[in-house]
Coordinates of C-alpha atoms and ligand atoms in Angstrom, one line a residue:
M1491 CA 159.4 46.9 70.6
C1492 CA 160.4 46.1 74.1
G1493 CA 163.3 47.9 76.1
I1494 CA 166.1 46.1 77.7
V1495 CA 168.8 47.4 80.1
G1496 CA 171.9 46.1 81.9
F1497 CA 174.3 47.0 84.3
L1498 CA 177.7 46.1 85.4
G1499 CA 179.5 48.0 88.3
K1500 CA 180.0 48.6 91.8
K1501 CA 176.8 50.2 92.9
E1502 CA 173.5 48.4 93.6
A1503 CA 172.2 47.2 90.4
A1504 CA 168.6 47.1 91.1
P1505 CA 167.5 51.1 91.3
I1506 CA 169.9 51.9 88.1
L1507 CA 167.9 49.3 86.0
V1508 CA 164.7 50.2 87.3
E1509 CA 165.7 54.4 86.5
G1510 CA 166.7 53.0 82.8
L1511 CA 163.7 51.1 82.2
S1512 CA 161.5 54.3 83.2
K1513 CA 163.3 56.0 80.1
L1514 CA 162.3 52.9 77.9
E1515 CA 158.6 52.3 79.0
Y1516 CA 158.0 54.1 75.8
R1517 CA 159.0 50.7 74.2
G1518 CA 156.4 48.8 75.4
Y1519 CA 154.9 48.5 78.8
D1520 CA 153.0 45.3 79.3
S1521 CA 155.0 44.1 82.2
A1522 CA 158.8 44.7 83.5
G1523 CA 161.2 42.7 85.1
V1524 CA 164.8 42.4 86.5
A1525 CA 167.5 39.7 87.0
I1526 CA 170.4 40.3 89.0
I1527 CA 173.4 38.1 90.7
N1528 CA 173.3 38.1 94.2
N1529 CA 175.4 35.4 95.9
N1530 CA 176.0 33.5 92.8
E1531 CA 172.2 33.1 92.4
I1532 CA 170.3 35.0 90.0
E1533 CA 167.3 36.5 91.7
I1534 CA 164.6 37.7 89.2
K1535 CA 161.5 39.9 89.9
K1536 CA 159.1 40.7 87.3
C1537 CA 155.8 41.0 87.2
K1538 CA 152.5 42.2 84.3
G1539 CA 151.7 45.8 84.2
R1540 CA 153.9 49.3 84.3
L1541 CA 156.9 49.7 85.7
K1542 CA 155.5 50.8 88.9
N1543 CA 154.2 47.5 89.6
L1544 CA 157.6 46.2 89.3
E1545 CA 158.8 49.1 91.4
N1546 CA 156.6 48.4 94.4
K1547 CA 157.6 44.6 94.2
L1548 CA 161.1 45.7 94.4
E1549 CA 160.2 47.6 97.3
K1550 CA 158.9 45.1 99.3
E1551 CA 161.3 42.8 98.4
P1552 CA 164.4 44.2 97.7
V1553 CA 167.4 42.3 95.6
K1554 CA 171.2 43.1 96.4
G1555 CA 173.9 42.8 93.6
S1556 CA 175.8 45.1 91.2
I1557 CA 175.0 42.9 88.0
G1558 CA 171.9 42.7 86.4
I1559 CA 169.7 43.0 83.6
G1560 CA 166.3 44.5 83.1
H1561 CA 163.5 44.5 80.7
T1562 CA 160.2 46.4 79.8
R1563 CA 157.9 44.4 77.5
W1564 CA 155.2 45.0 74.6
A1565 CA 153.7 41.4 74.2
T1566 CA 154.0 39.6 70.8
H1567 CA 154.3 36.0 71.7
G1568 CA 152.1 35.3 74.8
E1569 CA 149.5 37.6 76.5
P1570 CA 151.1 39.8 79.3
S1571 CA 151.7 38.2 82.3
D1572 CA 153.8 37.8 85.2
V1573 CA 155.4 34.0 83.5
N1574 CA 156.0 35.9 80.2
S1575 CA 157.4 38.5 81.3
H1576 CA 161.7 38.6 81.0
P1577 CA 164.1 38.1 82.4
H1578 CA 163.5 34.2 81.1
S1579 CA 165.8 31.5 82.0
N1580 CA 167.1 27.9 81.8
G1581 CA 165.4 25.6 83.9
K1582 CA 168.7 25.3 86.2
G1583 CA 168.4 29.0 86.6
T1584 CA 171.7 29.5 86.0
I1585 CA 171.7 31.6 82.7
S1586 CA 169.3 34.6 82.6
V1587 CA 168.4 36.6 79.3
V1588 CA 166.4 40.0 78.0
H1589 CA 165.5 40.3 74.7
N1590 CA 164.1 42.7 72.3
G1591 CA 163.1 41.5 68.7
I1592 CA 161.4 38.3 67.9
I1593 CA 163.1 34.8 67.0
E1594 CA 161.0 33.8 63.9
N1595 CA 162.2 29.9 64.4
Y1596 CA 161.7 29.6 68.0
L1597 CA 159.1 26.9 67.3
K1598 CA 161.5 24.6 65.5
L1599 CA 164.1 25.5 68.5
R1600 CA 161.7 24.9 71.2
E1601 CA 161.1 21.3 69.9
W1602 CA 164.6 20.6 69.2
L1603 CA 165.3 22.0 72.8
I1604 CA 162.1 19.8 74.3
S1605 CA 164.0 16.7 72.2
K1606 CA 167.1 17.2 74.5
G1607 CA 165.5 17.5 77.5
Y1608 CA 164.6 21.3 78.1
E1609 CA 161.4 22.4 79.8
F1610 CA 159.4 25.5 79.0
L1611 CA 157.3 27.3 81.5
S1612 CA 156.0 30.7 79.1
E1613 CA 154.7 31.0 75.8
T1614 CA 157.5 33.5 74.3
D1615 CA 160.1 33.0 71.9
T1616 CA 162.3 34.4 74.1
E1617 CA 162.6 31.1 76.4
V1618 CA 164.6 29.5 74.0
I1619 CA 167.5 32.1 74.3
P1620 CA 168.4 31.3 77.7
N1621 CA 168.1 27.5 77.2
L1622 CA 170.2 27.6 73.4
V1623 CA 173.0 28.9 75.7
D1624 CA 172.6 26.5 78.5
Y1625 CA 172.6 23.8 75.4
Y1626 CA 176.2 25.3 74.4
Y1627 CA 177.5 26.1 77.6
K1628 CA 180.8 24.4 77.7
G1629 CA 182.8 26.6 80.1
D1630 CA 182.5 29.6 78.0
L1631 CA 179.5 32.5 78.5
V1632 CA 180.5 34.1 75.4
D1633 CA 181.5 31.0 73.1
A1634 CA 178.2 30.0 74.4
V1635 CA 176.2 33.0 73.2
I1636 CA 178.0 33.3 70.0
K1637 CA 176.6 29.5 69.0
A1638 CA 173.1 30.4 70.3
T1639 CA 172.7 33.2 68.1
G1640 CA 174.2 31.5 65.3
K1641 CA 170.9 29.1 65.5
M1642 CA 168.5 32.3 65.8
E1643 CA 166.8 33.7 63.3
G1644 CA 164.9 36.9 63.4
S1645 CA 165.4 39.9 65.4
Y1646 CA 167.3 40.5 68.4
A1647 CA 168.6 42.9 71.0
I1648 CA 169.8 40.5 74.1
G1649 CA 171.5 40.7 77.5
V1650 CA 172.9 37.7 79.3
I1651 CA 174.0 36.7 82.8
S1652 CA 175.2 33.6 84.6
T1653 CA 175.9 31.8 87.5
N1654 CA 178.8 30.1 86.0
E1655 CA 180.3 33.6 85.4
P1656 CA 178.9 35.9 87.9
D1657 CA 181.0 38.6 86.9
K1658 CA 180.5 39.0 83.2
L1659 CA 177.3 40.7 81.2
V1660 CA 177.2 39.4 77.3
A1661 CA 175.0 41.5 75.0
V1662 CA 174.7 41.5 71.4
R1663 CA 172.2 42.8 68.6
K1664 CA 170.6 41.9 65.1
D1665 CA 168.4 44.2 63.9
S1666 CA 167.1 45.8 66.5
P1667 CA 168.8 48.4 68.4
L1668 CA 171.2 48.2 71.6
I1669 CA 174.0 50.5 72.7
V1670 CA 176.6 50.6 75.2
G1671 CA 177.4 53.1 77.8
V1672 CA 180.9 53.3 78.9
G1673 CA 181.2 54.7 82.7
E1674 CA 183.9 55.0 85.1
G1675 CA 184.0 51.5 86.4
E1676 CA 180.7 51.2 85.6
Y1677 CA 179.0 49.6 82.1
F1678 CA 176.0 49.9 80.5
I1679 CA 173.8 48.2 77.9
A1680 CA 170.3 49.7 76.7
S1681 CA 168.0 49.9 73.7
D1682 CA 168.3 53.4 73.8
I1683 CA 170.5 56.3 75.0
P1684 CA 168.4 58.0 77.4
A1685 CA 168.5 55.2 79.7
V1686 CA 172.2 55.6 80.4
L1687 CA 172.3 59.1 80.1
N1688 CA 171.9 59.7 84.0
H1689 CA 175.2 57.7 84.5
T1690 CA 177.5 58.2 81.0
R1691 CA 177.6 60.5 78.3
N1692 CA 180.1 57.9 76.5
I1693 CA 178.3 55.7 73.9
Y1694 CA 179.2 52.7 72.0
L1695 CA 176.4 52.6 68.8
L1696 CA 176.9 48.6 68.1
E1697 CA 176.5 47.3 64.7
D1698 CA 174.7 43.9 64.5
K1699 CA 176.4 40.9 65.8
E1700 CA 179.2 42.4 67.5
F1701 CA 179.2 40.9 70.9
V1702 CA 179.5 42.9 73.9
V1703 CA 181.5 41.7 76.8
M1704 CA 181.6 43.2 80.4
T1705 CA 183.6 42.8 83.4
K1706 CA 184.6 44.9 86.0
D1707 CA 187.9 45.4 84.0
G1708 CA 186.1 47.1 81.1
V1709 CA 183.9 46.4 77.9
E1710 CA 185.3 44.5 74.8
L1711 CA 183.4 44.2 71.5
L1712 CA 184.1 41.0 69.4
T1713 CA 183.0 39.7 65.8
E1714 CA 181.5 36.1 65.9
D1715 CA 185.1 34.8 65.2
K1716 CA 186.0 36.7 68.6
E1717 CA 188.4 39.5 67.1
V1718 CA 188.3 42.3 69.0
V1719 CA 186.6 45.4 67.3
K1720 CA 187.9 48.6 67.7
K1721 CA 185.4 51.4 67.9
E1722 CA 185.0 54.9 68.3
I1723 CA 183.1 56.3 71.6
Y1724 CA 180.3 58.3 70.6
H1725 CA 180.0 61.5 72.6
V1726 CA 176.3 62.3 73.6
T1727 CA 175.8 66.2 73.7
W1728 CA 172.3 66.5 74.2
N1729 CA 171.3 66.8 77.9
A1730 CA 169.5 64.3 79.6
D1731 CA 166.7 67.2 80.5
A1732 CA 165.6 66.7 76.9
A1733 CA 164.0 63.5 78.0
E1734 CA 162.7 64.5 81.0
K1735 CA 158.8 66.0 81.5
G1736 CA 160.1 69.2 82.6
G1737 CA 157.4 70.2 84.9
C1738 CA 154.6 69.5 81.9
E1739 CA 151.6 67.0 82.6
D1740 CA 153.0 64.6 80.2
F1741 CA 155.8 64.2 77.3
T1742 CA 152.9 64.3 75.0
I1743 CA 152.0 68.1 75.8
K1744 CA 155.9 68.9 76.5
E1745 CA 156.8 67.8 72.7
I1746 CA 153.7 69.4 71.4
H1747 CA 154.9 72.9 72.6
E1748 CA 158.5 71.9 71.9
Q1749 CA 157.6 72.4 68.1
P1750 CA 158.6 75.6 67.4
K1751 CA 162.3 75.0 69.0
A1752 CA 162.5 71.7 67.0
L1753 CA 161.3 73.7 63.7
K1754 CA 164.1 76.1 64.1
D1755 CA 166.6 73.6 65.4
T1756 CA 165.9 71.4 61.9
M1757 CA 166.1 74.8 59.6
T1758 CA 169.2 76.4 61.6
S1759 CA 172.1 76.5 59.1
R1760 CA 170.6 75.1 56.3
I1761 CA 167.5 77.4 55.4
V1762 CA 168.9 80.7 55.2
L1763 CA 168.0 83.6 53.3
G1764 CA 170.3 84.7 50.1
E1765 CA 172.5 81.4 50.8
E1766 CA 172.6 78.2 49.2
I1767 CA 170.8 75.0 51.5
K1768 CA 173.5 73.4 53.2
L1769 CA 172.7 69.7 54.0
D1770 CA 176.4 68.6 55.2
K1771 CA 175.5 64.6 55.3
I1772 CA 173.9 64.5 51.5
T1773 CA 176.5 64.1 49.0
L1774 CA 174.1 63.4 46.1
T1775 CA 175.5 65.3 43.1
K1776 CA 174.0 67.2 40.1
E1777 CA 175.2 64.4 37.8
Q1778 CA 174.0 61.4 40.2
L1779 CA 170.3 63.2 40.2
E1780 CA 170.2 63.5 36.8
E1781 CA 170.2 59.5 36.8
V1782 CA 167.2 59.5 39.0
D1783 CA 164.3 58.6 37.1
R1784 CA 161.8 58.2 40.2
V1785 CA 161.9 59.0 44.0
Y1786 CA 160.4 56.6 46.1
I1787 CA 159.4 57.8 49.8
V1788 CA 158.7 55.3 52.3
A1789 CA 157.7 54.8 55.7
C1790 CA 155.4 54.1 58.5
G1791 CA 152.9 55.4 60.7
T1792 CA 153.2 59.4 60.9
A1793 CA 156.1 59.2 59.1
Y1794 CA 154.5 57.8 55.6
H1795 CA 152.1 60.7 56.4
A1796 CA 155.1 63.2 56.3
G1797 CA 156.1 61.1 53.2
V1798 CA 152.4 62.0 51.6
V1799 CA 153.3 65.8 51.9
G1800 CA 156.9 64.8 50.7
K1801 CA 155.4 63.4 47.4
Y1802 CA 153.2 66.6 46.9
V1803 CA 156.4 69.0 47.6
I1804 CA 159.1 67.0 45.5
E1805 CA 157.1 66.6 42.3
K1806 CA 155.7 70.4 42.7
L1807 CA 159.2 72.3 43.2
A1808 CA 161.8 69.5 41.9
K1809 CA 159.7 68.0 39.2
I1810 CA 160.5 64.6 39.4
P1811 CA 157.8 61.7 40.0
V1812 CA 157.6 60.3 43.4
E1813 CA 155.8 57.4 44.8
V1814 CA 154.8 57.0 48.3
D1815 CA 154.2 53.8 50.3
I1816 CA 154.0 52.4 53.7
A1817 CA 157.1 50.0 54.4
S1818 CA 155.2 46.8 55.2
E1819 CA 153.2 47.1 52.0
F1820 CA 156.1 48.2 49.6
R1821 CA 158.6 45.6 51.0
Y1822 CA 156.5 42.3 49.8
R1823 CA 155.5 43.9 46.6
D1824 CA 158.0 43.7 44.6
P1825 CA 158.8 47.1 43.9
L1826 CA 160.3 48.3 40.5
I1827 CA 163.6 49.7 42.4
N1828 CA 166.9 49.8 40.5
E1829 CA 170.0 51.8 40.3
K1830 CA 168.0 54.9 38.9
S1831 CA 165.7 55.2 41.9
L1832 CA 166.2 57.4 44.7
L1833 CA 164.8 56.1 48.1
I1834 CA 163.8 58.3 51.0
V1835 CA 163.3 56.3 54.3
V1836 CA 161.9 58.6 57.1
S1837 CA 161.5 57.2 60.4
Q1838 CA 161.8 59.2 63.6
S1839 CA 163.4 56.3 65.4
G1840 CA 165.7 55.1 62.4
E1841 CA 165.0 51.5 63.6
T1842 CA 161.3 50.6 62.5
A1843 CA 161.9 47.1 61.3
D1844 CA 159.9 47.4 58.2
T1845 CA 161.5 51.0 56.8
L1846 CA 164.9 49.6 57.9
A1847 CA 164.2 46.2 55.8
V1848 CA 162.9 48.5 52.9
L1849 CA 166.4 50.3 52.9
R1850 CA 168.1 47.2 52.9
D1851 CA 166.5 45.2 50.2
S1852 CA 166.2 48.8 48.0
K1853 CA 170.5 49.1 48.4
K1854 CA 170.7 45.7 47.5
K1855 CA 168.9 46.3 44.2
G1856 CA 171.5 49.3 43.4
A1857 CA 169.1 52.4 44.8
R1858 CA 170.5 55.4 46.3
V1859 CA 169.0 55.7 50.0
L1860 CA 168.5 58.6 51.9
A1861 CA 167.4 58.5 55.6
M1862 CA 165.5 61.0 57.1
T1863 CA 165.8 60.5 60.7
N1864 CA 165.6 62.0 64.3
V1865 CA 168.3 59.3 65.8
V1866 CA 172.1 60.0 65.1
G1867 CA 173.9 56.9 64.8
S1868 CA 170.4 54.8 64.4
S1869 CA 170.5 52.2 62.3
V1870 CA 168.9 53.7 59.0
S1871 CA 171.3 56.4 59.7
R1872 CA 174.4 54.3 59.5
E1873 CA 173.3 52.5 56.7
A1874 CA 171.7 54.9 54.3
D1875 CA 173.9 56.9 51.6
D1876 CA 172.8 59.9 52.5
V1877 CA 171.4 61.2 55.9
L1878 CA 168.8 64.2 56.3
Y1879 CA 168.5 64.6 60.1
T1880 CA 165.5 66.2 61.9
W1881 CA 166.7 68.2 65.5
A1882 CA 163.5 67.4 66.8
G1883 CA 165.2 66.2 70.3
P1884 CA 164.3 63.1 71.9
E1885 CA 160.3 62.3 71.1
I1886 CA 159.4 59.9 74.3
A1887 CA 155.5 60.4 73.8
V1888 CA 154.2 57.4 71.8
A1889 CA 152.3 59.6 69.7
S1890 CA 154.6 61.5 67.3
T1891 CA 153.9 65.3 67.4
K1892 CA 157.6 67.4 66.9
A1893 CA 159.0 64.8 64.9
Y1894 CA 156.0 64.8 62.5
I1895 CA 156.9 68.6 61.8
T1896 CA 160.3 68.3 61.4
Q1897 CA 160.3 65.6 58.8
L1898 CA 157.9 68.1 57.1
V1899 CA 160.7 70.4 57.1
A1900 CA 163.1 68.0 56.0
M1901 CA 160.9 67.3 53.1
Y1902 CA 160.6 70.5 52.2
T1903 CA 164.6 71.4 52.4
F1904 CA 165.5 68.4 50.5
A1905 CA 162.9 69.4 47.5
L1906 CA 164.3 72.7 47.8
H1907 CA 168.1 71.5 47.5
I1908 CA 167.2 69.3 44.9
A1909 CA 165.2 71.7 42.8
T1910 CA 168.2 73.8 43.1
L1911 CA 170.8 71.1 41.5
K1912 CA 167.6 70.6 38.9
N1913 CA 167.3 74.5 38.4
T1914 CA 163.4 73.7 38.2
L1915 CA 162.6 76.7 40.6
K1916 CA 163.2 80.7 39.7
K1917 CA 165.7 82.5 42.5
E1918 CA 163.3 84.5 43.9
E1919 CA 160.5 81.3 44.4
L1920 CA 162.9 79.6 46.0
E1921 CA 163.9 82.7 48.4
A1922 CA 160.0 83.4 49.2
I1923 CA 159.6 79.5 50.3
K1924 CA 162.7 79.9 53.0
A1925 CA 161.5 83.3 53.7
E1926 CA 158.0 81.8 54.8
M1927 CA 159.9 78.6 56.2
I1928 CA 161.7 80.9 58.6
E1929 CA 158.5 82.5 59.7
L1930 CA 157.0 78.9 60.6
P1931 CA 158.4 78.6 64.4
G1932 CA 156.7 82.0 65.2
K1933 CA 153.7 80.9 63.6
V1934 CA 153.4 77.7 65.2
E1935 CA 153.8 79.5 68.4
R1936 CA 150.6 81.6 68.0
I1937 CA 148.5 78.9 67.1
L1938 CA 150.0 76.9 70.6
E1939 CA 148.9 80.2 72.5
N1940 CA 145.3 79.9 71.1
K1941 CA 144.4 76.4 72.7
E1942 CA 140.9 77.7 74.3
E1943 CA 138.7 77.0 71.6
I1944 CA 140.4 73.4 70.6
Q1945 CA 139.8 72.9 74.7
K1946 CA 136.1 73.9 74.4
F1947 CA 135.4 71.6 71.5
A1948 CA 137.1 68.4 73.0
S1949 CA 135.3 69.0 76.3
K1950 CA 131.8 68.8 74.1
H1951 CA 132.9 66.1 71.6
Y1952 CA 135.1 63.5 73.9
M1953 CA 132.5 61.2 73.8
E1954 CA 131.8 60.7 70.3
K1955 CA 132.3 57.2 68.8
D1956 CA 133.4 58.7 65.5
M1957 CA 135.0 61.6 64.0
F1958 CA 135.9 62.2 60.6
F1959 CA 138.6 64.5 58.9
L1960 CA 138.4 65.7 55.3
G1961 CA 140.8 67.6 53.0
R1962 CA 142.0 68.0 49.4
G1963 CA 145.5 67.9 48.4
L1964 CA 147.6 68.8 51.5
D1965 CA 144.9 69.3 53.5
Y1966 CA 144.3 65.2 52.8
A1967 CA 147.5 64.3 54.0
V1968 CA 147.1 66.6 57.0
A1969 CA 143.4 64.9 57.4
M1970 CA 145.3 61.3 57.5
E1971 CA 148.1 62.4 60.6
A1972 CA 145.2 63.8 62.5
S1973 CA 142.8 61.0 62.2
L1974 CA 145.9 58.9 63.4
K1975 CA 146.5 61.2 66.2
L1976 CA 142.7 61.0 67.7
K1977 CA 142.5 57.0 67.3
E1978 CA 145.7 56.6 69.1
L1979 CA 145.5 58.9 71.8
T1980 CA 141.8 58.9 72.2
Y1981 CA 140.7 55.5 70.9
I1982 CA 137.6 57.4 69.2
H1983 CA 137.6 55.9 65.7
S1984 CA 138.2 57.7 62.8
D1985 CA 139.0 58.2 59.4
A1986 CA 140.3 60.5 56.9
Y1987 CA 139.0 60.7 53.5
A1988 CA 139.9 63.3 50.3
G1989 CA 136.9 65.6 50.0
G1990 CA 136.3 64.3 46.4
E1991 CA 135.8 60.8 47.5
L1992 CA 133.2 61.3 49.5
K1993 CA 130.3 60.6 47.0
H1994 CA 132.1 57.1 46.2
G1995 CA 130.9 55.9 49.5
P1996 CA 132.1 57.5 52.9
I1997 CA 129.3 59.6 52.5
A1998 CA 127.2 56.8 53.3
L1999 CA 128.4 56.9 57.2
I2000 CA 127.7 60.6 57.7
E2001 CA 124.4 61.1 59.8
K2002 CA 122.8 63.9 62.2
G2003 CA 125.2 65.0 64.8
T2004 CA 128.4 63.1 63.3
V2005 CA 131.5 65.0 63.6
V2006 CA 133.3 66.2 60.7
I2007 CA 137.0 68.2 60.6
T2008 CA 138.4 69.5 58.0
S2009 CA 141.2 72.2 56.5
L2010 CA 140.9 74.8 54.0
T2011 CA 144.6 75.9 53.6
Q2012 CA 144.7 75.0 49.9
R2013 CA 143.6 77.9 47.9
K2014 CA 143.0 76.5 44.6
L2015 CA 140.7 73.7 46.8
R2016 CA 139.1 76.0 49.3
D2017 CA 135.8 76.5 46.8
K2018 CA 135.5 72.6 46.3
M2019 CA 136.4 71.7 49.8
I2020 CA 133.7 74.2 50.9
S2021 CA 131.0 72.3 48.5
N2022 CA 132.1 69.0 50.2
V2023 CA 131.7 70.0 53.6
K2024 CA 128.1 71.5 52.5
E2025 CA 127.3 68.0 51.4
V2026 CA 127.9 66.4 54.5
V2027 CA 126.4 69.7 56.4
T2028 CA 123.2 69.0 54.5
R2029 CA 123.2 65.4 55.9
G2030 CA 123.2 66.5 59.6
A2031 CA 127.3 66.8 60.0
K2032 CA 128.9 69.3 62.4
V2033 CA 131.8 70.5 61.1
M2034 CA 134.8 72.1 62.6
A2035 CA 137.2 73.6 60.0
I2036 CA 140.7 74.6 60.2
A2037 CA 141.0 78.0 57.8
Y2038 CA 143.4 80.7 57.4
E2039 CA 143.0 83.9 59.8
G2040 CA 140.6 86.4 57.5
D2041 CA 138.8 83.9 56.1
T2042 CA 135.8 84.5 58.1
E2043 CA 133.4 83.5 55.3
V2044 CA 133.8 80.0 55.7
E2045 CA 131.8 80.5 59.2
K2046 CA 128.5 80.7 56.9
T2047 CA 129.2 76.9 56.5
M2048 CA 131.0 75.6 59.4
D2049 CA 129.9 75.2 63.1
S2050 CA 133.1 76.1 64.3
V2051 CA 136.2 77.5 62.7
I2052 CA 140.0 77.6 64.4
Y2053 CA 142.1 79.9 62.6
I2054 CA 145.5 79.7 61.7
P2055 CA 147.9 82.3 60.4
E2056 CA 148.4 82.5 56.7
T2057 CA 151.4 81.0 54.8
L2058 CA 152.1 79.5 51.7
D2059 CA 150.0 76.4 50.5
I2060 CA 152.5 73.9 50.6
L2061 CA 154.0 75.1 53.9
A2062 CA 150.6 75.0 55.6
P2063 CA 150.5 71.0 56.8
V2064 CA 153.3 72.6 59.2
L2065 CA 150.4 74.8 60.8
A2066 CA 147.3 73.2 60.1
I2067 CA 147.8 69.9 62.1
I2068 CA 148.9 71.7 65.5
P2069 CA 145.3 72.7 66.4
L2070 CA 144.4 68.9 65.3
Q2071 CA 147.4 67.7 67.7
L2072 CA 145.8 69.5 70.5
L2073 CA 142.4 68.6 69.7
A2074 CA 143.3 64.8 69.7
Y2075 CA 145.6 65.4 73.1
Y2076 CA 142.9 67.2 74.9
T2077 CA 140.3 65.0 74.1
A2078 CA 142.4 62.2 75.3
V2079 CA 142.8 64.1 78.5
Q2080 CA 139.0 64.5 78.9
K2081 CA 138.5 61.0 78.6
G2082 CA 140.9 60.0 81.5
C2083 CA 143.5 58.3 78.4
D2084 CA 147.1 57.3 79.2
V2085 CA 148.5 59.9 76.7
D2086 CA 151.8 59.3 76.7
K2087 CA 151.2 55.3 76.5
P2088 CA 148.3 54.6 75.0
R2089 CA 146.9 51.2 74.9
N2090 CA 148.5 48.5 73.0
L2091 CA 151.1 50.7 71.3
A2092 CA 154.7 51.1 71.8
K2093 CA 157.0 53.9 70.4
S2094 CA 159.5 52.0 68.3
V2095 CA 158.0 48.9 66.3
T2096 CA 161.5 47.3 65.7
V2097 CA 159.3 44.1 64.8
E2098 CA 157.3 43.3 62.0
Ligands
LIG290 O1 160.4 56.0 64.3 P1 159.3 55.8 63.1 O2 159.0 57.2 62.6 O3 159.7 54.7 62.4 O4 158.0 54.9 63.5 C1 156.9 55.1 62.8 C2 155.5 55.0 63.2 O5 155.7 53.4 64.0 C3 155.2 55.7 64.2 O6 155.4 57.1 63.6 C4 153.8 55.8 64.7 O7 152.6 55.6 64.0 C5 153.6 56.8 65.6 N1 152.6 56.1 67.0 C6 152.4 58.0 65.5 O8 152.1 58.8 66.1

C-alpha cells in the first residue's frame, strides 16, 4: 500500500512528483506529501486527505528544486493526519524519506534511537528510517542507507534524500515494489510504472536489496556490498493512455467496458481453433505434471474468487484434486506442500504481500509455482517457475473487474492445457470449449449494452442496508465475487451463500423486503436453486436473478430477471459477473460513493 515517487533531473520536481503520485493514488489516499531539496535545504509539504489537498497547498506555497521524493499514503501505523504523512525526516531536517511497507521492528529501533538522543514526532514506523540513516551517516549516504536497512525488518520500498549530499537520491526495496525510470538526463523512482510513463518507457525492475544511486550523471545499481549490478532495461510497450480515464466518468466504468478487449487479449494466440494451446512462459512438461498429486490455488480477494472457479474447472477438466485458499490463511496453517505440489498463485498486481509469502514458502518446500498475474515484471512473475500473464492492461480502479475475468480465462486456458497433457478431455470437447471461449468477448459486449435494467434496479435499491447473493456450484463462486464488489463499492452489507446452506442458518436473516440476488447458469443445479429461491420468497425476499436468454420461466419466481447470452456452464462466470459488477457500480454512483477509491481500501496490499 502507499505509493512512492522520486525525481532527479533539470526540471522542477514538484509538478513531476505530483503527477507521478496521481498515477499511484490507487495505492492509498489518506494523505500525500513531497520533500524537495531547495538551496541546500529540504522543504516538505504534506497534508492529510487526497492528493488534491497537497496540490492546493503547493499552489499557495510553491517549492522550487529539481530533486525530490513524494508519497501517497494508506495508513498502517498512526491515523491519517498531517504529522503522520510522509515524507518523514530526522530531527535536524537533513534527511528525508518516503516509505511503502511496514518496518516490523520499528518499536525496538525507536526505543534504541531514543536512548541515543533521537526524538520522534509521529506515530509511524517510517520515522525510524531517516533517524537510522542519520545515525549511520559518516559522510556517505549510500553507506548509511545500506547500514540502516541492515537493521530494518519487514517490507519496504524507500526513497531517501539528504542535504549532506544534495545531488543524490538513494532508493531500495525489500518485499515492496519499486521501479526506476531512466530518461534523458532525468531519473525517476516509483512504486509502479504508470507513474513515470509520461517521461520515459525505459525501466529497471529492481530485485530486493538492490540499492539505487541517482545523480545527475546517471543511475547506478549496487548490491549491499556495493558491487555494481548490471541489469537490462525493460522497455514498456503499452500505452500511457491505458492508465488514463479516456473520457469516462471514472476508471471503474472504463475498466468494466474494457472487458471484451481484455478477454480477447488474454486469449489471443493461446486459444486458436484446431491448434494446440500455446503458453510460452509455462515449461511444465507432461512428465512433471504426472508427478503432481495436488494443485493449490492461493490468492486474496477477487483473485481468490477466480481461484474458486479455477478449482471447479481444473478438477472437472484435468481430474487433479485442487485446494483453494486465501493467502493470509494458507501461509500460517502449515499446508502439506511438497515436491508433488503445484501451487498456482493468482494476483493482478503480482505484489500482494501474503500471496508473495505463500509463493516463497512453497518454493522452499519444493513445490513448483505457477503465477497468474497482470503485471509484467512483478514480484510473483519473477519468482515463479511458470507465468501465465493476464492481458487486462493496467487496472487502476481499486475494485477489480477486468482483471477478474481475465483470471477466469487464465484458469480455463491452464485447465485445458493440462487436460491436454493428461489426456483427460476428448478432442471434440476441447475444441467445443475453445470455440465457446472465443465467443465470450462478443457476449460480454452484448451484456454491457443492456444496462438499463440494472440501472433501474440500482436506483430502486441503493438505500438498502443488506443484500444477499445466492448460488450453487460456479454460481456460488460468482456470488462471492458479486458480494465483494457490492461491499467495497457501495458499503452495503452483503454476504454470499451457497444455495444449499441456507437452511443451515442464513435463512434466519431473510425478512419482508430483503434483497436477494441469484444466478441460474448451472443447468444441472437450476431447479434446485429455484427451490432455494422459493424458500426465501416465501419469507418475503425480493429476488433478482441472472438467467440465460430464453429461460423466461424463471420470471414466475423472481421479481426481476437480467438475461445473459447462453454459454457452457463452466464458462458462465465470465458472463454472469458482468451485470453484477454493473449493479455494484450503479448502486455506488447512486449513493454518491467514490467508486475508484472506496473508503479504507487501497489497490495493492503490499503489507500483511
Ligand atoms: O493484486 P491482487 O490480485 O493480488 O489483489 C488481491 C486483492 O487485494 C484484490 O483482488 C481486492 O480484493 C480487490 N479490491 C477486489 O476488488
